[in-house]
Each structure stands twice: as C-alpha cells, then as structure tokens.
Amino acid sequence: MSVHTPEDVRKVTTHRLFEMKQRGEKISMITSYDYTMASIVDEAGVDVILVGDSASNVVAGNVTTLPITLDQMIFLGKSVVKAVKRALVVVDMPFGTYQVSETEAVSNAIKIMKITHADALKLEGGIEIIDAVRKILAAGIPIMGHLGLMPQSINKYGTYNVRAKEQDEAEKLIADAKALEEAGCFAIVLEKIPAALAQRVAQEVHIPIIGIGAGGDVDGQVLVLHDMLGMTKGFSPRFLRRYADLNTVINEAVSHYVEDVKSCDFPNKNEQY
Ligand code: KIV
C-alpha cells in the first residue's frame, strides 16, 4: 500500500492553503471528532482537519446536524486540537450560534477559539450571514465558508439532493462565493453541487474551494471520516469513495473478543498478573 508522507511538516496555515491553490497543489481535508482519530489522521498527512457538525450524526446519533450544541462542539474541538501537530484545524459553528445577531455570533466564535485553540471556524451561508462573517473576521478569526448543500438548512430544503442545478440558485451561489471572498474568508466548502458550477466558482474566486460531491475541478476535497472509512452503513451517495471497511473489521474483532471471553480463551496465562 502506498503511503503519502507530506514533504513539508510545518503547521499548515491559511496562507499556505492559498499558496497551494496558486501552484495547483490539491488540498486534502477530512473530519475528526476525537483525540485518537485526529492524531492518526494528522500523522497520515491531511492538510485540514474539520471538526464538523456532522458529529451530530456520526457521533451523537442525531438525524440532522441541527441539535449539536456549542458546548458539544467545543468539547470535540478541544480534543482534536490537542492531537494535531501539522494540519489546520477548523471547527464548525453549530446551528443557531451565528444567525441571531452579529454580536452573539462573534461572542460564540471567540468562545470556540479561546477554549479549543482551533485555527479557524466554518459557517454555512452566503450573503444572508455576511454581517456575522465580517464581524468574526474583524475579531481576527479566520473563516471558511460553506455553500451549496448546507445541512443546517435541511428543514428549508426538505431533501439532501444536489443543490444549484437551476440557474437562479447557481447564480446566487456564485454571488455568495464572491461575497465571502470579498469579506475575507480564506476558503469555501462547496457541497453537492454540479461539477461544472464548482469548477466555475474555483476559477472565479482566488481563495481555495474545497469540494464534497462537487467534482474534481476544485482546489481540494473533504470527506466525513466515518463515511470514507466505511464505518457508517446505509449512506452511499455517488460522491463517497470508501477507503476501508471498518464496519466489518470492527464487527469481526469485537465478535472474536466476545467468543474468546465466552469460551474462557481470554485472558490466558500470559495475559494476567
Ligand atoms: O460537518 C461536516 O462534516 C461538514 C463537511 C460535510 C464538509 O461540513
């Protein structure tokens, strides 16, 4: 199996991501939610670790990302940051923590940064949240935008289908991406939109565009760790490539352990004091 070792072991910064876009080097990003997995992911050489609010689904077992709280995201973010030496760590601002007012948004953003020591935050939305984005950026906190399918708005859409297939929505998305760039965001995630539209956005803005279900003509890719490791079952969107079948590996290991305990094979004489 080939192993990718990053040549540059320095801590990844927002500026280095920008340089990667300029020289055409793709950016790898993946989610993590705990210390142990984050240390493995970081050592494997990923450029950006996202403490995603997808933790609401894969860690907390909720149907949507809406229920996860600020304090829960802070707990996860703090655990991940402790493990990471090289990757840039981005924490998702959860639903309801940046939409009420700019003052509340910046105060929640500062709370996340102060307690977790993360490098940056991610917020879903474009022009409708631009005042909150500006205020957080003015506090010196780097922001990654998130457009296209925005899971925090699932109740508005009613479906997780591909977004921005129609011209109106595509044009709004391009305007949103430009507004986020102009405000000073350092990168934007584009989720589940047509590849041609994502390519256009990546060409028309200067900041890195990281895609998930947005095709290959963008500046980088992000996947949810539990999905790409094959831990989650019954979630098979077209864009998801599974790099392992950990569901089976874990199931077999745990079944084997159960058998060994039941049959008194474990522990043996060498496994006791
Ligand atoms: O929360 C998350 O995992 C995300 C990714 C899907 C980009 O926002």
PDB file of N, CA, C and O and ligand atoms in Angstrom, residues 29 31 33 50-55 57 65 73 92 122 124 146 151 189 191 212 222-225, ligand 1:
ATOM      1  N   MET A  29      -8.716  17.413   2.946  1.00  0.00           N
ATOM      2  CA  MET A  29      -9.384  17.792   4.205  1.00  0.00           C
ATOM      3  C   MET A  29     -10.284  16.631   4.616  1.00  0.00           C
ATOM      4  O   MET A  29     -10.850  15.929   3.780  1.00  0.00           O
ATOM      5  N   THR A  31     -12.780  15.066   8.216  1.00  0.00           N
ATOM      6  CA  THR A  31     -13.308  15.404   9.547  1.00  0.00           C
ATOM      7  C   THR A  31     -12.648  14.520  10.608  1.00  0.00           C
ATOM      8  O   THR A  31     -12.156  13.426  10.318  1.00  0.00           O
ATOM      9  N   TYR A  33     -13.253  13.966  15.191  1.00  0.00           N
ATOM     10  CA  TYR A  33     -14.064  14.444  16.316  1.00  0.00           C
ATOM     11  C   TYR A  33     -13.461  14.075  17.666  1.00  0.00           C
ATOM     12  O   TYR A  33     -14.031  14.403  18.694  1.00  0.00           O
ATOM     13  N   LEU A  50     -11.349  19.016   9.809  1.00  0.00           N
ATOM     14  CA  LEU A  50     -12.586  19.718  10.149  1.00  0.00           C
ATOM     15  C   LEU A  50     -13.271  19.014  11.308  1.00  0.00           C
ATOM     16  O   LEU A  50     -13.595  17.824  11.214  1.00  0.00           O
ATOM     17  N   VAL A  51     -13.474  19.740  12.392  1.00  0.00           N
ATOM     18  CA  VAL A  51     -14.323  19.231  13.473  1.00  0.00           C
ATOM     19  C   VAL A  51     -15.736  19.614  13.036  1.00  0.00           C
ATOM     20  O   VAL A  51     -16.232  20.698  13.340  1.00  0.00           O
ATOM     21  N   GLY A  52     -16.319  18.744  12.221  1.00  0.00           N
ATOM     22  CA  GLY A  52     -17.587  19.065  11.564  1.00  0.00           C
ATOM     23  C   GLY A  52     -18.769  18.872  12.496  1.00  0.00           C
ATOM     24  O   GLY A  52     -18.733  18.038  13.408  1.00  0.00           O
ATOM     25  N   ASP A  53     -19.834  19.630  12.204  1.00  0.00           N
ATOM     26  CA  ASP A  53     -21.059  19.403  12.982  1.00  0.00           C
ATOM     27  C   ASP A  53     -21.746  18.120  12.506  1.00  0.00           C
ATOM     28  O   ASP A  53     -22.783  17.730  13.051  1.00  0.00           O
ATOM     29  N   SER A  54     -21.127  17.430  11.527  1.00  0.00           N
ATOM     30  CA  SER A  54     -21.570  16.073  11.180  1.00  0.00           C
ATOM     31  C   SER A  54     -21.379  15.152  12.385  1.00  0.00           C
ATOM     32  O   SER A  54     -21.903  14.040  12.407  1.00  0.00           O
ATOM     33  N   ALA A  55     -20.647  15.623  13.401  1.00  0.00           N
ATOM     34  CA  ALA A  55     -20.576  14.897  14.680  1.00  0.00           C
ATOM     35  C   ALA A  55     -21.977  14.664  15.235  1.00  0.00           C
ATOM     36  O   ALA A  55     -22.224  13.671  15.933  1.00  0.00           O
ATOM     37  N   ASN A  57     -24.468  13.732  13.614  1.00  0.00           N
ATOM     38  CA  ASN A  57     -24.948  12.469  13.037  1.00  0.00           C
ATOM     39  C   ASN A  57     -24.086  11.301  13.500  1.00  0.00           C
ATOM     40  O   ASN A  57     -24.581  10.356  14.112  1.00  0.00           O
ATOM     41  N   THR A  65     -27.882  17.739  11.581  1.00  0.00           N
ATOM     42  CA  THR A  65     -26.792  18.430  12.293  1.00  0.00           C
ATOM     43  C   THR A  65     -27.337  19.511  13.240  1.00  0.00           C
ATOM     44  O   THR A  65     -26.558  20.110  13.980  1.00  0.00           O
ATOM     45  N   MET A  73     -19.630  21.050  20.538  1.00  0.00           N
ATOM     46  CA  MET A  73     -18.621  21.295  19.504  1.00  0.00           C
ATOM     47  C   MET A  73     -17.298  21.720  20.140  1.00  0.00           C
ATOM     48  O   MET A  73     -16.216  21.358  19.667  1.00  0.00           O
ATOM     49  N   ASP A  92     -16.601  23.695  13.102  1.00  0.00           N
ATOM     50  CA  ASP A  92     -17.895  24.190  12.614  1.00  0.00           C
ATOM     51  C   ASP A  92     -18.604  24.975  13.704  1.00  0.00           C
ATOM     52  O   ASP A  92     -18.713  24.505  14.846  1.00  0.00           O
ATOM     53  N   LYS A 122     -15.821  27.372  10.610  1.00  0.00           N
ATOM     54  CA  LYS A 122     -16.591  27.254   9.358  1.00  0.00           C
ATOM     55  C   LYS A 122     -18.044  27.602   9.648  1.00  0.00           C
ATOM     56  O   LYS A 122     -18.602  27.161  10.666  1.00  0.00           O
ATOM     57  N   GLU A 124     -22.008  28.077   7.654  1.00  0.00           N
ATOM     58  CA  GLU A 124     -22.807  27.810   6.452  1.00  0.00           C
ATOM     59  C   GLU A 124     -23.592  29.058   6.047  1.00  0.00           C
ATOM     60  O   GLU A 124     -24.275  29.657   6.896  1.00  0.00           O
ATOM     61  N   HIS A 146     -19.205  27.911   3.620  1.00  0.00           N
ATOM     62  CA  HIS A 146     -19.794  26.622   3.221  1.00  0.00           C
ATOM     63  C   HIS A 146     -21.070  26.941   2.440  1.00  0.00           C
ATOM     64  O   HIS A 146     -22.017  27.510   2.985  1.00  0.00           O
ATOM     65  N   PRO A 151     -26.272  21.489   5.308  1.00  0.00           N
ATOM     66  CA  PRO A 151     -27.110  20.593   6.112  1.00  0.00           C
ATOM     67  C   PRO A 151     -27.856  21.291   7.252  1.00  0.00           C
ATOM     68  O   PRO A 151     -28.907  20.813   7.675  1.00  0.00           O
ATOM     69  N   VAL A 189     -16.106  25.702   1.371  1.00  0.00           N
ATOM     70  CA  VAL A 189     -16.537  24.334   1.055  1.00  0.00           C
ATOM     71  C   VAL A 189     -17.762  24.438   0.145  1.00  0.00           C
ATOM     72  O   VAL A 189     -18.690  25.208   0.423  1.00  0.00           O
ATOM     73  N   GLU A 191     -20.674  21.980  -1.215  1.00  0.00           N
ATOM     74  CA  GLU A 191     -21.209  20.631  -1.001  1.00  0.00           C
ATOM     75  C   GLU A 191     -22.295  20.304  -2.017  1.00  0.00           C
ATOM     76  O   GLU A 191     -23.249  21.067  -2.195  1.00  0.00           O
ATOM     77  N   ILE A 212     -17.105  18.687  -1.766  1.00  0.00           N
ATOM     78  CA  ILE A 212     -17.611  17.377  -1.317  1.00  0.00           C
ATOM     79  C   ILE A 212     -18.815  17.105  -2.213  1.00  0.00           C
ATOM     80  O   ILE A 212     -19.822  17.830  -2.156  1.00  0.00           O
ATOM     81  N   VAL A 222     -13.013  17.212   0.619  1.00  0.00           N
ATOM     82  CA  VAL A 222     -13.275  16.874   2.011  1.00  0.00           C
ATOM     83  C   VAL A 222     -14.250  15.696   2.053  1.00  0.00           C
ATOM     84  O   VAL A 222     -15.161  15.607   1.220  1.00  0.00           O
ATOM     85  N   LEU A 223     -14.008  14.775   2.996  1.00  0.00           N
ATOM     86  CA  LEU A 223     -14.971  13.699   3.246  1.00  0.00           C
ATOM     87  C   LEU A 223     -15.159  13.556   4.751  1.00  0.00           C
ATOM     88  O   LEU A 223     -14.289  13.954   5.539  1.00  0.00           O
ATOM     89  N   VAL A 224     -16.290  12.999   5.125  1.00  0.00           N
ATOM     90  CA  VAL A 224     -16.547  12.691   6.536  1.00  0.00           C
ATOM     91  C   VAL A 224     -15.811  11.396   6.865  1.00  0.00           C
ATOM     92  O   VAL A 224     -15.950  10.384   6.167  1.00  0.00           O
ATOM     93  N   LEU A 225     -14.990  11.431   7.915  1.00  0.00           N
ATOM     94  CA  LEU A 225     -14.106  10.313   8.259  1.00  0.00           C
ATOM     95  C   LEU A 225     -14.851   8.980   8.385  1.00  0.00           C
ATOM     96  O   LEU A 225     -14.442   7.966   7.812  1.00  0.00           O
TER      97      LEU A 225
HETATM   98  O1  KIV B   1     -19.875  18.820   9.151  1.00  0.00           O
HETATM   99  C1  KIV B   1     -19.226  18.340   8.206  1.00  0.00           C
HETATM  100  O2  KIV B   1     -18.703  17.226   8.252  1.00  0.00           O
HETATM  101  C2  KIV B   1     -19.094  19.166   7.011  1.00  0.00           C
HETATM  102  C3  KIV B   1     -18.498  18.510   5.799  1.00  0.00           C
HETATM  103  C4  KIV B   1     -19.503  17.670   5.129  1.00  0.00           C
HETATM  104  C5  KIV B   1     -17.894  19.494   4.879  1.00  0.00           C
HETATM  105  O3  KIV B   1     -19.471  20.282   6.998  1.00  0.00           O
END
